[in-house]
Coordinates of C-alpha atoms in Angstrom, one line a residue:
Chain M
X2 CA 17.5 -8.7 34.3
X3 CA 17.8 -8.3 30.5
X4 CA 17.0 -5.0 28.7
X5 CA 14.7 -7.0 26.8
X6 CA 12.4 -7.8 29.5
X7 CA 12.0 -4.5 31.5
X8 CA 8.7 -3.8 29.6
X9 CA 7.5 -7.2 28.8
X10 CA 5.5 -8.4 25.8
X11 CA 4.3 -11.0 23.5
X12 CA 3.9 -11.2 19.6
X13 CA 2.9 -13.9 17.5
X14 CA 2.7 -14.1 13.6
X15 CA 1.2 -16.9 11.5
X16 CA 0.7 -17.5 7.5
X17 CA -2.6 -18.8 6.2
X18 CA -3.6 -19.3 2.8
X19 CA -3.2 -16.0 1.0
X20 CA -3.6 -14.4 4.4
X21 CA -1.4 -13.3 7.3
X22 CA -2.1 -12.6 10.7
X23 CA -0.1 -11.1 13.8
X24 CA -1.3 -10.6 17.3
X25 CA 0.1 -8.8 20.2
X26 CA -0.6 -8.1 24.0
X27 CA -1.4 -4.9 25.1
X28 CA 0.4 -4.8 28.4
X29 CA 3.3 -2.0 29.2
X30 CA 4.9 -2.7 32.4
X31 CA 8.0 -1.3 34.4
X32 CA 9.2 -4.8 35.5
X33 CA 6.5 -5.8 37.9
X34 CA 4.4 -2.9 37.7
X35 CA 1.9 -2.3 35.0
X36 CA 1.6 1.0 33.7
X37 CA -0.8 0.8 30.5
X38 CA -3.0 -1.3 29.1
X39 CA -3.2 -0.7 25.5
X40 CA 0.2 0.1 24.3
X41 CA 0.8 -0.7 20.7
X42 CA 3.2 -3.1 19.5
X43 CA 1.7 -3.9 15.7
X44 CA 2.3 -0.9 13.1
X45 CA 0.6 -0.7 9.9
X46 CA 3.6 0.3 7.4
X47 CA 1.6 0.2 4.3
X48 CA -1.7 -1.6 3.0
X49 CA 0.2 -5.0 2.8
X50 CA 3.2 -4.8 5.5
X51 CA 2.6 -4.6 9.1
X52 CA 5.3 -4.2 11.8
X53 CA 5.3 -6.1 15.1
X54 CA 7.8 -5.2 17.6
X55 CA 8.9 -6.8 21.2
X56 CA 11.7 -5.7 23.6
X57 CA 12.1 -2.5 25.1
X58 CA 9.1 -0.1 24.2
X59 CA 10.8 3.5 24.2
X60 CA 12.6 1.4 21.4
X61 CA 9.4 -0.1 19.8
X62 CA 8.4 3.5 19.4
X63 CA 11.2 5.2 17.9
X64 CA 12.0 2.3 15.5
X65 CA 8.7 2.1 14.2
X66 CA 9.0 5.9 13.7
X67 CA 12.2 5.7 11.9
X68 CA 10.7 2.9 9.6
X69 CA 7.7 5.0 8.9
X70 CA 10.2 7.9 8.2
X71 CA 12.1 5.8 5.7
X72 CA 9.1 4.6 4.2
X73 CA 7.6 7.8 3.7
X74 CA 10.9 8.9 2.0
X75 CA 10.9 6.1 -0.3
X76 CA 7.2 6.5 -1.3
X77 CA 8.5 10.4 -2.3
X78 CA 11.7 9.5 -4.0
X79 CA 10.5 6.3 -6.0
X80 CA 7.1 7.4 -6.6
X81 CA 5.7 3.6 -5.7
X82 CA 4.8 1.6 -2.8
X83 CA 7.4 -0.7 -1.1
X84 CA 7.4 -4.6 -1.8
X85 CA 7.3 -6.6 1.3
X86 CA 10.5 -8.3 0.5
X87 CA 12.4 -4.6 -0.1
X88 CA 10.8 -3.9 3.4
X89 CA 12.3 -7.0 5.1
X90 CA 15.6 -5.9 3.9
X91 CA 15.3 -2.0 5.0
X92 CA 14.5 -3.2 8.5
X93 CA 17.7 -5.3 8.3
X94 CA 19.9 -2.9 7.3
X95 CA 18.2 -0.1 9.7
X96 CA 19.0 -2.6 12.5
X97 CA 22.7 -3.0 11.6
X98 CA 23.0 1.0 10.9
X99 CA 22.9 0.6 14.9
X100 CA 25.4 -2.1 15.4
X101 CA 27.3 -0.3 18.0
X102 CA 24.3 1.0 19.9
X103 CA 21.4 -1.2 19.1
X104 CA 17.9 -0.7 19.0
X105 CA 16.6 -3.4 21.9
X106 CA 13.9 -4.6 19.6
X107 CA 12.6 -7.9 18.5
X108 CA 10.9 -7.1 14.9
X109 CA 8.6 -9.1 13.2
X110 CA 7.6 -8.3 9.6
X111 CA 4.4 -9.4 8.3
X112 CA 3.1 -8.6 4.4
X113 CA 1.4 -10.1 1.5
X114 CA 3.4 -9.9 -1.6
X115 CA 1.2 -10.5 -4.8
X116 CA -1.0 -12.5 -2.6
X117 CA 1.8 -14.7 -1.1
X118 CA 2.7 -14.3 2.6
X119 CA 5.9 -12.9 3.9
X120 CA 6.9 -13.3 7.7
X121 CA 10.5 -12.3 8.7
X122 CA 11.9 -12.1 12.2
X123 CA 15.4 -10.3 13.3
X124 CA 17.6 -10.2 16.1
X125 CA 18.3 -6.7 17.7
X126 CA 21.0 -5.9 15.1
X127 CA 19.4 -7.4 11.7
X128 CA 20.0 -10.8 11.4
X129 CA 17.0 -11.9 9.2
X130 CA 15.1 -15.2 9.4
X131 CA 12.6 -15.7 6.5
X132 CA 10.0 -18.3 8.2
X133 CA 7.8 -20.5 6.5
X134 CA 5.3 -20.8 9.0
X135 CA 5.2 -18.5 12.1
X136 CA 7.1 -16.2 14.5
X137 CA 7.2 -15.2 18.0
X138 CA 8.9 -12.2 19.8
X139 CA 8.9 -10.7 23.3
X140 CA 9.0 -12.1 27.0
X141 CA 6.1 -14.8 26.0
X142 CA 7.8 -15.7 22.9
X143 CA 9.2 -19.3 24.0
X144 CA 5.6 -19.8 25.6
X145 CA 3.8 -18.6 22.3
X146 CA 6.2 -21.4 20.4
X147 CA 4.8 -24.4 21.9
X148 CA 1.2 -23.7 20.8
X149 CA 2.4 -22.5 17.4
X150 CA 3.9 -25.9 16.6
X151 CA 0.8 -27.6 18.2
X152 CA -1.8 -25.4 16.0
X153 CA -0.1 -24.6 12.9
X154 CA -0.9 -26.2 9.5
X155 CA -0.2 -25.3 6.2
X156 CA -3.1 -23.0 4.1
X157 CA -5.2 -22.2 7.3
X158 CA -8.3 -20.4 5.8
X159 CA -8.4 -16.8 7.0
X160 CA -11.1 -16.7 9.4
X161 CA -9.6 -19.9 11.0
X162 CA -6.4 -18.0 11.3
X163 CA -7.7 -15.1 13.4
X164 CA -9.2 -17.5 15.9
X165 CA -5.9 -19.8 15.9
X166 CA -3.5 -16.6 16.4
X167 CA -6.2 -15.2 19.2
X168 CA -6.1 -18.4 21.4
X169 CA -2.3 -18.8 20.9
X170 CA -1.9 -15.4 22.0
X171 CA -4.1 -15.5 25.1
X172 CA -2.9 -19.0 26.4
X173 CA 0.8 -18.0 26.0
X174 CA 0.7 -14.8 27.4
X175 CA -1.3 -16.2 30.1
X176 CA 1.8 -17.8 31.4
X177 CA 3.8 -14.7 31.6
X178 CA 3.6 -12.4 34.3
X179 CA 5.0 -9.7 32.0
X180 CA 2.6 -10.0 29.0
X181 CA -1.1 -9.9 28.6
X182 CA -3.4 -7.2 29.6
X183 CA -5.7 -7.6 26.5
X184 CA -4.7 -8.5 22.9
X185 CA -5.1 -7.3 19.4
X186 CA -4.9 -9.4 16.3
X187 CA -4.7 -7.8 12.7
X188 CA -5.4 -10.0 9.9
X189 CA -4.6 -9.1 6.6
X190 CA -5.8 -10.5 3.4
X191 CA -5.4 -9.5 -0.5
X192 CA -8.7 -7.5 0.0
X193 CA -8.2 -5.5 3.2
X194 CA -7.2 -5.3 6.8
X195 CA -9.0 -6.8 9.7
X196 CA -8.4 -5.7 13.2
X197 CA -10.0 -7.5 16.1
X198 CA -9.4 -6.6 19.9
X199 CA -9.4 -9.7 22.2
X200 CA -11.2 -9.8 25.7
X201 CA -9.1 -11.1 28.5
X202 CA -10.1 -11.4 32.0
X203 CA -8.4 -8.0 33.0
X204 CA -9.1 -5.9 29.8
Chain B
X101 CA 43.2 24.3 -3.1
X102 CA 40.6 26.9 -3.5
X103 CA 37.9 27.3 -0.8
X104 CA 35.8 29.3 -3.2
X105 CA 33.3 28.6 -6.3
X106 CA 35.2 28.4 -9.6
X107 CA 32.2 28.7 -11.3
X108 CA 30.6 31.8 -10.9
X109 CA 27.6 34.1 -12.7
X110 CA 28.7 36.6 -15.4
X111 CA 26.8 39.6 -15.4
X112 CA 24.4 38.3 -18.3
X113 CA 23.3 35.4 -16.0
X114 CA 25.3 32.8 -17.5
X115 CA 27.6 30.5 -16.0
X116 CA 30.8 30.3 -18.6
X117 CA 32.5 27.3 -17.2
X118 CA 29.2 25.1 -18.0
X119 CA 29.1 26.7 -21.3
X120 CA 32.6 26.1 -21.5
X121 CA 32.2 22.4 -20.6
X122 CA 29.3 21.6 -23.2
X123 CA 31.6 23.1 -25.6
X124 CA 34.1 20.4 -24.6
X125 CA 31.2 17.8 -24.9
X126 CA 30.4 19.1 -28.4
X127 CA 33.9 18.4 -29.4
X128 CA 34.0 14.8 -28.4
X129 CA 33.0 11.6 -30.1
X130 CA 29.2 11.2 -31.4
X131 CA 27.6 8.8 -29.1
X132 CA 23.6 7.9 -29.3
X133 CA 20.8 6.3 -27.6
X134 CA 17.3 4.7 -28.8
X135 CA 14.7 3.7 -26.7
X136 CA 12.0 1.3 -27.9
X137 CA 9.2 -0.3 -26.5
X138 CA 11.3 -3.4 -25.5
X139 CA 14.8 -2.4 -25.0
X140 CA 17.5 0.5 -25.0
X141 CA 20.5 0.8 -27.3
X142 CA 23.8 2.7 -26.8
X143 CA 26.2 3.2 -29.4
X144 CA 29.4 5.2 -29.9
X145 CA 32.4 6.3 -32.0
X146 CA 35.7 5.0 -30.4
X147 CA 38.6 6.4 -32.7
X148 CA 41.5 5.2 -31.6
X149 CA 45.0 7.3 -32.0
X150 CA 47.2 4.7 -33.2
X151 CA 47.1 1.0 -34.4
X152 CA 49.4 0.3 -31.4
X153 CA 46.7 1.2 -28.7
X154 CA 45.1 -2.1 -27.4
X155 CA 41.3 -1.1 -28.2
X156 CA 39.9 -3.8 -26.1
X157 CA 41.7 -2.5 -23.0
X158 CA 39.1 0.3 -22.5
X159 CA 35.5 0.9 -23.0
X160 CA 33.5 3.7 -23.5
X161 CA 30.2 1.9 -22.9
X162 CA 30.3 0.7 -19.5
X163 CA 27.8 -0.9 -17.1
X164 CA 26.9 1.1 -14.0
X165 CA 24.8 -1.8 -12.4
X166 CA 23.4 -5.4 -13.8
X167 CA 20.3 -3.2 -15.0
X168 CA 22.0 0.2 -16.3
X169 CA 24.7 1.2 -18.3
X170 CA 26.2 4.3 -19.9
X171 CA 27.9 6.2 -22.5
X172 CA 29.4 9.6 -23.0
X173 CA 30.7 12.4 -25.1
X174 CA 34.0 14.6 -23.9
X175 CA 36.4 13.7 -21.3
X176 CA 37.2 10.4 -20.7
X177 CA 38.7 10.4 -17.1
X178 CA 35.5 12.8 -15.8
X179 CA 33.4 10.0 -17.2
X180 CA 35.3 7.3 -15.0
X181 CA 34.9 9.5 -12.0
X182 CA 30.9 10.0 -12.5
X183 CA 30.8 6.2 -13.3
X184 CA 32.4 5.1 -10.2
X185 CA 29.8 7.2 -7.9
X186 CA 27.1 6.4 -10.0
X187 CA 27.7 2.7 -9.3
X188 CA 28.6 3.3 -5.5
X189 CA 25.0 4.7 -5.4
X190 CA 23.3 2.1 -7.3
X191 CA 25.2 -0.5 -4.8
X192 CA 24.2 1.2 -1.4
X193 CA 20.6 1.2 -2.6
X194 CA 21.0 -2.7 -3.3
X195 CA 22.5 -3.2 0.0
X196 CA 19.5 -1.6 2.0
X197 CA 16.6 -3.0 -0.6
X198 CA 18.1 -6.1 -1.8
X199 CA 16.7 -4.9 -5.2
X200 CA 17.9 -3.0 -8.2
X201 CA 17.7 0.7 -8.1
X202 CA 15.1 2.4 -10.3
X203 CA 16.9 4.0 -13.2
X204 CA 15.0 7.5 -12.2
X205 CA 16.4 7.5 -8.9
X206 CA 20.0 6.6 -9.8
X207 CA 19.8 9.3 -12.7
X208 CA 18.4 11.9 -10.3
X209 CA 21.1 10.9 -7.6
X210 CA 23.8 11.1 -10.6
X211 CA 22.7 14.4 -11.9
X212 CA 22.9 15.9 -8.5
X213 CA 26.4 15.2 -8.2
X214 CA 27.6 16.6 -11.5
X215 CA 25.1 19.8 -10.2
X216 CA 27.5 20.0 -7.1
X217 CA 30.4 20.3 -9.1
X218 CA 29.1 23.5 -10.6
X219 CA 28.4 25.1 -7.0
X220 CA 31.4 23.8 -5.1
X221 CA 34.8 25.2 -3.9
X222 CA 37.9 24.3 -5.7
X223 CA 36.3 22.0 -8.6
X224 CA 35.4 22.3 -12.2
X225 CA 32.2 21.1 -13.9
X226 CA 32.3 17.8 -15.6
X227 CA 33.3 17.8 -19.2
X228 CA 30.8 15.4 -20.5
X229 CA 27.4 14.7 -21.4
X230 CA 26.3 11.5 -20.7
X231 CA 23.4 9.0 -22.1
X232 CA 22.3 6.5 -19.4
X233 CA 20.3 3.2 -20.4
X234 CA 18.6 0.8 -18.0
X235 CA 15.7 -1.1 -17.4
X236 CA 13.4 -1.6 -14.2
X237 CA 9.9 -2.0 -13.2
X238 CA 8.8 0.6 -15.0
X239 CA 10.2 -0.4 -18.1
X240 CA 13.1 0.7 -20.5
X241 CA 14.6 4.2 -20.0
X242 CA 16.9 6.6 -21.7
X243 CA 18.4 9.7 -20.2
X244 CA 20.8 12.3 -20.8
X245 CA 22.8 14.3 -18.2
X246 CA 24.8 17.4 -19.2
X247 CA 27.6 19.3 -17.5
X248 CA 25.2 21.6 -15.6
X249 CA 23.4 18.6 -13.7
X250 CA 20.2 19.2 -16.0
X251 CA 18.5 15.9 -17.2
X252 CA 16.0 14.4 -19.5
X253 CA 14.5 11.8 -20.8
X254 CA 14.6 10.7 -24.4
X255 CA 13.1 8.1 -26.9
X256 CA 16.2 8.7 -28.7
X257 CA 19.0 11.4 -28.7
X258 CA 22.6 12.0 -29.9
X259 CA 25.2 13.8 -28.2
X260 CA 28.6 15.1 -29.2
X261 CA 30.3 15.9 -32.5
X262 CA 27.5 15.5 -35.1
X263 CA 24.6 15.4 -32.6
X264 CA 22.7 17.6 -34.8
X265 CA 22.7 15.5 -38.0
X266 CA 22.4 12.4 -35.9
X267 CA 19.2 13.6 -34.0
X268 CA 17.7 14.6 -37.3
X269 CA 18.4 11.0 -38.8
X270 CA 16.8 9.8 -35.7
X271 CA 13.8 11.6 -35.8
X272 CA 13.0 10.2 -39.4
X273 CA 13.9 7.0 -38.3
X274 CA 12.9 6.5 -34.9
X275 CA 9.7 4.1 -34.1
X276 CA 8.4 3.1 -30.5
X277 CA 8.1 -0.4 -31.5
X278 CA 11.1 -1.2 -32.8
X279 CA 12.8 -4.7 -32.0
X280 CA 16.1 -5.0 -30.6
X281 CA 18.0 -6.4 -33.8
X282 CA 16.0 -2.8 -35.7
X283 CA 17.0 -0.6 -32.9
X284 CA 20.8 -2.0 -33.4
X285 CA 20.5 -1.8 -36.8
X286 CA 18.9 2.0 -36.9
X287 CA 21.5 2.9 -34.4
X288 CA 24.5 1.7 -36.8
X289 CA 23.0 3.6 -39.6
X290 CA 22.7 6.6 -37.5
X291 CA 26.5 6.5 -36.6
X292 CA 27.4 5.6 -40.0
X293 CA 25.8 8.9 -41.5
X294 CA 28.9 11.1 -40.2
X295 CA 31.3 8.3 -39.9
X296 CA 34.9 9.3 -41.2
X297 CA 36.1 6.2 -42.8
X298 CA 35.2 2.5 -42.7
X299 CA 32.9 1.3 -39.4
X300 CA 34.4 -2.1 -37.8
X301 CA 34.2 -3.7 -34.5
X302 CA 37.1 -1.6 -33.7
X303 CA 36.5 1.9 -34.0
X304 CA 32.7 1.6 -32.3
X305 CA 30.9 0.2 -29.3
X306 CA 27.6 -0.9 -28.8
X307 CA 25.9 -1.6 -25.5
X308 CA 22.2 -3.1 -25.0
X309 CA 19.7 -4.0 -22.5
X310 CA 16.1 -5.5 -23.2
X311 CA 13.7 -7.3 -20.9
X312 CA 16.5 -9.6 -19.3
X313 CA 17.2 -6.6 -17.4
X314 CA 20.6 -7.0 -18.1
X315 CA 23.0 -4.6 -19.6
X316 CA 25.9 -5.8 -21.9
X317 CA 28.1 -4.6 -24.2
X318 CA 27.9 -6.4 -27.8
X319 CA 31.3 -8.7 -28.7
X320 CA 33.3 -7.5 -31.6
X321 CA 32.1 -10.7 -33.6
X322 CA 28.6 -9.5 -33.0
X323 CA 29.2 -6.0 -34.1
X324 CA 30.8 -7.3 -37.4
X325 CA 27.8 -9.7 -37.9
X326 CA 25.6 -6.5 -37.9
X327 CA 27.9 -4.4 -39.9
X328 CA 27.8 -7.1 -42.5
X329 CA 24.1 -7.1 -42.2
X330 CA 24.3 -3.0 -42.8
X331 CA 25.9 -3.6 -46.2
X332 CA 22.9 -5.7 -47.2

């Protein structure tokens, strides 16, 4: 059993027209046992930057805290907000700092840089992929890919994007025993952040 | 190697070593900087001791990163050491963020290093004042760092032998909205005020940075063109 499969999870992010959405399930398990049904996997780093994490739950919590720590120090030192592209690089270099004792996480960074959507995904040691359309992570990742390919098109309007991500998340996680038990979708537009909780059969 | 601090307070509350370092700076060749709305110019005297010296082989004005540069008055070797540390800091930042460092950040960290040398075992303070010019998201910047580690942001300033006269001259001539050409012109006039002998591309250096955010030295032929312009 891989250490990435111990706690379980499914995260999906997708670009839209001047907006971006990221959704995650809410399950926290210990292999087959479900321990919590409202475990947080998406973190608001800044008004225009979200960080979603799949993988080992303890590392999800610690890594998101370390990124928040670095972001806060940046704000104090630089007296300005982080640009999404800078945050993308910061995640990568932080992961590589732990090259020989890595965080077992699969991060997805999602942001709006001057209104333009940004999505990046990484392996556990910082190899960055700036994707053009969507990204997935977690034990349900591969299952989510198929649905993303089917439903993605360019310039999806915001209201539709929330719906699409919600449906993809639910259908994908339904097929994965280790992911599901509720879902949450974050929609980021230039004006605001809209959070929607998904009702599943067992929420 | 001494484990103890060489710079200690006198009973009057002064740090003699830092004052002595400032003396070394004030004996050094004049350097100046001018920051306008759109650019920053650094200029310095570069008196060569003998005609046999290859003046193109070393530079008193140097880039720290692509978007910043510096000049000094005082001990040349001390400047080299500080430059190396400043450059490393700028690159370390760029490695993490893939973005050029903010000049205020760069100066603060470099000044921190200068201060540490006034409060560490076995070392003496840096015998230089340095002027750092740069251009970042907050626009053009001109900073000075003193041997004590204190730093200041300036619109225009001078350090070294003729700093007093040069600053008086700059106070009269400085205008915030000077274009690059005029800023260079003003810098050269200020240097000329107290220059012994004839100014040429072999005994001065100029560095500039504008909206392109690329710091560069003026070539000898460019300096010659500006000097000819000065005559007329």
